[in-house]
Amino acid sequence: MRIAIGADHGGFELKPPIIELLKTAGHIPLDMGTHSPDPVDYPDITRSVAEAIQQGKADLGILLCGSGVGASVAANKFVGIRAGLCHDAFSAHQGREDDDVNVLCLGCRVIGSSLALDLVQIWLKARFSGLERHRRRLDKVAAIEKENKLLPQD
Ligand code: RB5
């Protein structure tokens, strides 16, 4: 799969090992930056990853920041993005199986590199179950997204 990966300065250190893992597993990583430890704003990196998915250039995305929180908040503002901050194995596979998470967010000041690499693998191996109840819930999420797009944006 083509996987867009982006990190701010808080997640920068973990990007190279995750890219290596993706390559070893036969995926095609698309490196959306950042490319130095200098501070950058996580919404900018998030935009690059989210738009790569929206434009069909990537199938999935991975976002790395200090806590994972800012990136997940920003990513979920993009139509069609279902970002999940998953710091445990159960959330990493269930987030994909039930919620069809298409962007995995990790907080690199919270978890270590071994756990981060495990979580990426667990999330990538999981598949959306397609069960009716989960489709129904995701349809409701999409309906919320649509309703909010129709609201005046001041
Ligand atoms: C950057 O200092 C930090 O705020 C960012 O990496 C992230 O943790 C935000 O949620």
JSON list of N, CA, C and O in Angstrom, two decimals, residues 123-148:
[
{"chain": "A", "resi": 123, "resn": "TRP", "atom": "N", "xyz": [-1.63, -2.23, 13.25]},
{"chain": "A", "resi": 123, "resn": "TRP", "atom": "CA", "xyz": [-2.65, -1.44, 12.53]},
{"chain": "A", "resi": 123, "resn": "TRP", "atom": "C", "xyz": [-2.68, -1.82, 11.05]},
{"chain": "A", "resi": 123, "resn": "TRP", "atom": "O", "xyz": [-3.75, -1.98, 10.46]},
{"chain": "A", "resi": 124, "resn": "LEU", "atom": "N", "xyz": [-1.50, -1.98, 10.46]},
{"chain": "A", "resi": 124, "resn": "LEU", "atom": "CA", "xyz": [-1.44, -2.30, 9.02]},
{"chain": "A", "resi": 124, "resn": "LEU", "atom": "C", "xyz": [-1.97, -3.69, 8.71]},
{"chain": "A", "resi": 124, "resn": "LEU", "atom": "O", "xyz": [-2.54, -3.91, 7.65]},
{"chain": "A", "resi": 125, "resn": "LYS", "atom": "N", "xyz": [-1.80, -4.62, 9.64]},
{"chain": "A", "resi": 125, "resn": "LYS", "atom": "CA", "xyz": [-2.26, -5.99, 9.38]},
{"chain": "A", "resi": 125, "resn": "LYS", "atom": "C", "xyz": [-3.78, -6.11, 9.57]},
{"chain": "A", "resi": 125, "resn": "LYS", "atom": "O", "xyz": [-4.40, -7.01, 9.01]},
{"chain": "A", "resi": 126, "resn": "ALA", "atom": "N", "xyz": [-4.35, -5.24, 10.37]},
{"chain": "A", "resi": 126, "resn": "ALA", "atom": "CA", "xyz": [-5.79, -5.31, 10.62]},
{"chain": "A", "resi": 126, "resn": "ALA", "atom": "C", "xyz": [-6.56, -4.83, 9.39]},
{"chain": "A", "resi": 126, "resn": "ALA", "atom": "O", "xyz": [-6.03, -4.09, 8.57]},
{"chain": "A", "resi": 127, "resn": "ARG", "atom": "N", "xyz": [-7.78, -5.29, 9.27]},
{"chain": "A", "resi": 127, "resn": "ARG", "atom": "CA", "xyz": [-8.64, -4.90, 8.15]},
{"chain": "A", "resi": 127, "resn": "ARG", "atom": "C", "xyz": [-10.00, -4.50, 8.68]},
{"chain": "A", "resi": 127, "resn": "ARG", "atom": "O", "xyz": [-10.49, -5.09, 9.64]},
{"chain": "A", "resi": 128, "resn": "PHE", "atom": "N", "xyz": [-10.65, -3.56, 8.02]},
{"chain": "A", "resi": 128, "resn": "PHE", "atom": "CA", "xyz": [-12.02, -3.19, 8.39]},
{"chain": "A", "resi": 128, "resn": "PHE", "atom": "C", "xyz": [-12.91, -4.43, 8.24]},
{"chain": "A", "resi": 128, "resn": "PHE", "atom": "O", "xyz": [-12.88, -5.10, 7.21]},
{"chain": "A", "resi": 129, "resn": "SER", "atom": "N", "xyz": [-13.70, -4.71, 9.27]},
{"chain": "A", "resi": 129, "resn": "SER", "atom": "CA", "xyz": [-14.52, -5.92, 9.27]},
{"chain": "A", "resi": 129, "resn": "SER", "atom": "C", "xyz": [-15.65, -5.85, 8.24]},
{"chain": "A", "resi": 129, "resn": "SER", "atom": "O", "xyz": [-16.11, -6.88, 7.75]},
{"chain": "A", "resi": 130, "resn": "GLY", "atom": "N", "xyz": [-16.13, -4.63, 7.98]},
{"chain": "A", "resi": 130, "resn": "GLY", "atom": "CA", "xyz": [-17.25, -4.47, 7.05]},
{"chain": "A", "resi": 130, "resn": "GLY", "atom": "C", "xyz": [-18.59, -4.88, 7.65]},
{"chain": "A", "resi": 130, "resn": "GLY", "atom": "O", "xyz": [-19.59, -4.92, 6.95]},
{"chain": "A", "resi": 131, "resn": "LEU", "atom": "N", "xyz": [-18.60, -5.20, 8.94]},
{"chain": "A", "resi": 131, "resn": "LEU", "atom": "CA", "xyz": [-19.86, -5.62, 9.56]},
{"chain": "A", "resi": 131, "resn": "LEU", "atom": "C", "xyz": [-20.89, -4.50, 9.50]},
{"chain": "A", "resi": 131, "resn": "LEU", "atom": "O", "xyz": [-20.53, -3.32, 9.60]},
{"chain": "A", "resi": 132, "resn": "GLU", "atom": "N", "xyz": [-22.14, -4.91, 9.39]},
{"chain": "A", "resi": 132, "resn": "GLU", "atom": "CA", "xyz": [-23.22, -3.94, 9.17]},
{"chain": "A", "resi": 132, "resn": "GLU", "atom": "C", "xyz": [-23.26, -2.88, 10.26]},
{"chain": "A", "resi": 132, "resn": "GLU", "atom": "O", "xyz": [-23.43, -1.69, 9.98]},
{"chain": "A", "resi": 133, "resn": "ARG", "atom": "N", "xyz": [-23.08, -3.30, 11.52]},
{"chain": "A", "resi": 133, "resn": "ARG", "atom": "CA", "xyz": [-23.19, -2.31, 12.60]},
{"chain": "A", "resi": 133, "resn": "ARG", "atom": "C", "xyz": [-22.06, -1.27, 12.54]},
{"chain": "A", "resi": 133, "resn": "ARG", "atom": "O", "xyz": [-22.26, -0.10, 12.88]},
{"chain": "A", "resi": 134, "resn": "HIS", "atom": "N", "xyz": [-20.91, -1.72, 12.06]},
{"chain": "A", "resi": 134, "resn": "HIS", "atom": "CA", "xyz": [-19.81, -0.75, 11.97]},
{"chain": "A", "resi": 134, "resn": "HIS", "atom": "C", "xyz": [-20.00, 0.17, 10.76]},
{"chain": "A", "resi": 134, "resn": "HIS", "atom": "O", "xyz": [-19.68, 1.36, 10.82]},
{"chain": "A", "resi": 135, "resn": "ARG", "atom": "N", "xyz": [-20.53, -0.39, 9.67]},
{"chain": "A", "resi": 135, "resn": "ARG", "atom": "CA", "xyz": [-20.84, 0.46, 8.51]},
{"chain": "A", "resi": 135, "resn": "ARG", "atom": "C", "xyz": [-21.88, 1.52, 8.89]},
{"chain": "A", "resi": 135, "resn": "ARG", "atom": "O", "xyz": [-21.78, 2.68, 8.50]},
{"chain": "A", "resi": 136, "resn": "ARG", "atom": "N", "xyz": [-22.88, 1.07, 9.65]},
{"chain": "A", "resi": 136, "resn": "ARG", "atom": "CA", "xyz": [-23.95, 2.00, 10.06]},
{"chain": "A", "resi": 136, "resn": "ARG", "atom": "C", "xyz": [-23.36, 3.15, 10.88]},
{"chain": "A", "resi": 136, "resn": "ARG", "atom": "O", "xyz": [-23.68, 4.32, 10.66]},
{"chain": "A", "resi": 137, "resn": "ARG", "atom": "N", "xyz": [-22.47, 2.80, 11.79]},
{"chain": "A", "resi": 137, "resn": "ARG", "atom": "CA", "xyz": [-21.87, 3.84, 12.65]},
{"chain": "A", "resi": 137, "resn": "ARG", "atom": "C", "xyz": [-20.99, 4.78, 11.84]},
{"chain": "A", "resi": 137, "resn": "ARG", "atom": "O", "xyz": [-20.99, 6.01, 12.06]},
{"chain": "A", "resi": 138, "resn": "LEU", "atom": "N", "xyz": [-20.24, 4.22, 10.90]},
{"chain": "A", "resi": 138, "resn": "LEU", "atom": "CA", "xyz": [-19.39, 5.08, 10.06]},
{"chain": "A", "resi": 138, "resn": "LEU", "atom": "C", "xyz": [-20.24, 5.95, 9.14]},
{"chain": "A", "resi": 138, "resn": "LEU", "atom": "O", "xyz": [-19.86, 7.10, 8.84]},
{"chain": "A", "resi": 139, "resn": "ASP", "atom": "N", "xyz": [-21.38, 5.42, 8.70]},
{"chain": "A", "resi": 139, "resn": "ASP", "atom": "CA", "xyz": [-22.29, 6.25, 7.89]},
{"chain": "A", "resi": 139, "resn": "ASP", "atom": "C", "xyz": [-22.77, 7.44, 8.73]},
{"chain": "A", "resi": 139, "resn": "ASP", "atom": "O", "xyz": [-22.93, 8.55, 8.23]},
{"chain": "A", "resi": 140, "resn": "LYS", "atom": "N", "xyz": [-23.01, 7.20, 10.02]},
{"chain": "A", "resi": 140, "resn": "LYS", "atom": "CA", "xyz": [-23.44, 8.30, 10.90]},
{"chain": "A", "resi": 140, "resn": "LYS", "atom": "C", "xyz": [-22.32, 9.32, 11.09]},
{"chain": "A", "resi": 140, "resn": "LYS", "atom": "O", "xyz": [-22.57, 10.52, 11.17]},
{"chain": "A", "resi": 141, "resn": "VAL", "atom": "N", "xyz": [-21.10, 8.83, 11.18]},
{"chain": "A", "resi": 141, "resn": "VAL", "atom": "CA", "xyz": [-19.95, 9.75, 11.28]},
{"chain": "A", "resi": 141, "resn": "VAL", "atom": "C", "xyz": [-19.88, 10.61, 10.01]},
{"chain": "A", "resi": 141, "resn": "VAL", "atom": "O", "xyz": [-19.71, 11.83, 10.06]},
{"chain": "A", "resi": 142, "resn": "ALA", "atom": "N", "xyz": [-20.05, 9.95, 8.86]},
{"chain": "A", "resi": 142, "resn": "ALA", "atom": "CA", "xyz": [-19.99, 10.68, 7.58]},
{"chain": "A", "resi": 142, "resn": "ALA", "atom": "C", "xyz": [-21.13, 11.70, 7.50]},
{"chain": "A", "resi": 142, "resn": "ALA", "atom": "O", "xyz": [-20.96, 12.80, 6.94]},
{"chain": "A", "resi": 143, "resn": "ALA", "atom": "N", "xyz": [-22.29, 11.35, 8.06]},
{"chain": "A", "resi": 143, "resn": "ALA", "atom": "CA", "xyz": [-23.43, 12.27, 8.04]},
{"chain": "A", "resi": 143, "resn": "ALA", "atom": "C", "xyz": [-23.12, 13.51, 8.89]},
{"chain": "A", "resi": 143, "resn": "ALA", "atom": "O", "xyz": [-23.46, 14.64, 8.52]},
{"chain": "A", "resi": 144, "resn": "ILE", "atom": "N", "xyz": [-22.47, 13.31, 10.02]},
{"chain": "A", "resi": 144, "resn": "ILE", "atom": "CA", "xyz": [-22.07, 14.45, 10.87]},
{"chain": "A", "resi": 144, "resn": "ILE", "atom": "C", "xyz": [-21.13, 15.36, 10.09]},
{"chain": "A", "resi": 144, "resn": "ILE", "atom": "O", "xyz": [-21.27, 16.60, 10.10]},
{"chain": "A", "resi": 145, "resn": "GLU", "atom": "N", "xyz": [-20.19, 14.73, 9.39]},
{"chain": "A", "resi": 145, "resn": "GLU", "atom": "CA", "xyz": [-19.22, 15.50, 8.59]},
{"chain": "A", "resi": 145, "resn": "GLU", "atom": "C", "xyz": [-19.95, 16.34, 7.54]},
{"chain": "A", "resi": 145, "resn": "GLU", "atom": "O", "xyz": [-19.65, 17.52, 7.35]},
{"chain": "A", "resi": 146, "resn": "LYS", "atom": "N", "xyz": [-20.93, 15.71, 6.88]},
{"chain": "A", "resi": 146, "resn": "LYS", "atom": "CA", "xyz": [-21.69, 16.40, 5.82]},
{"chain": "A", "resi": 146, "resn": "LYS", "atom": "C", "xyz": [-22.50, 17.56, 6.40]},
{"chain": "A", "resi": 146, "resn": "LYS", "atom": "O", "xyz": [-22.50, 18.66, 5.86]},
{"chain": "A", "resi": 147, "resn": "GLU", "atom": "N", "xyz": [-23.17, 17.31, 7.52]},
{"chain": "A", "resi": 147, "resn": "GLU", "atom": "CA", "xyz": [-23.97, 18.37, 8.17]},
{"chain": "A", "resi": 147, "resn": "GLU", "atom": "C", "xyz": [-23.09, 19.58, 8.50]},
{"chain": "A", "resi": 147, "resn": "GLU", "atom": "O", "xyz": [-23.48, 20.72, 8.30]},
{"chain": "A", "resi": 148, "resn": "ASN", "atom": "N", "xyz": [-21.91, 19.31, 9.01]},
{"chain": "A", "resi": 148, "resn": "ASN", "atom": "CA", "xyz": [-21.03, 20.40, 9.43]},
{"chain": "A", "resi": 148, "resn": "ASN", "atom": "C", "xyz": [-20.46, 21.17, 8.26]},
{"chain": "A", "resi": 148, "resn": "ASN", "atom": "O", "xyz": [-20.19, 22.36, 8.38]}
]
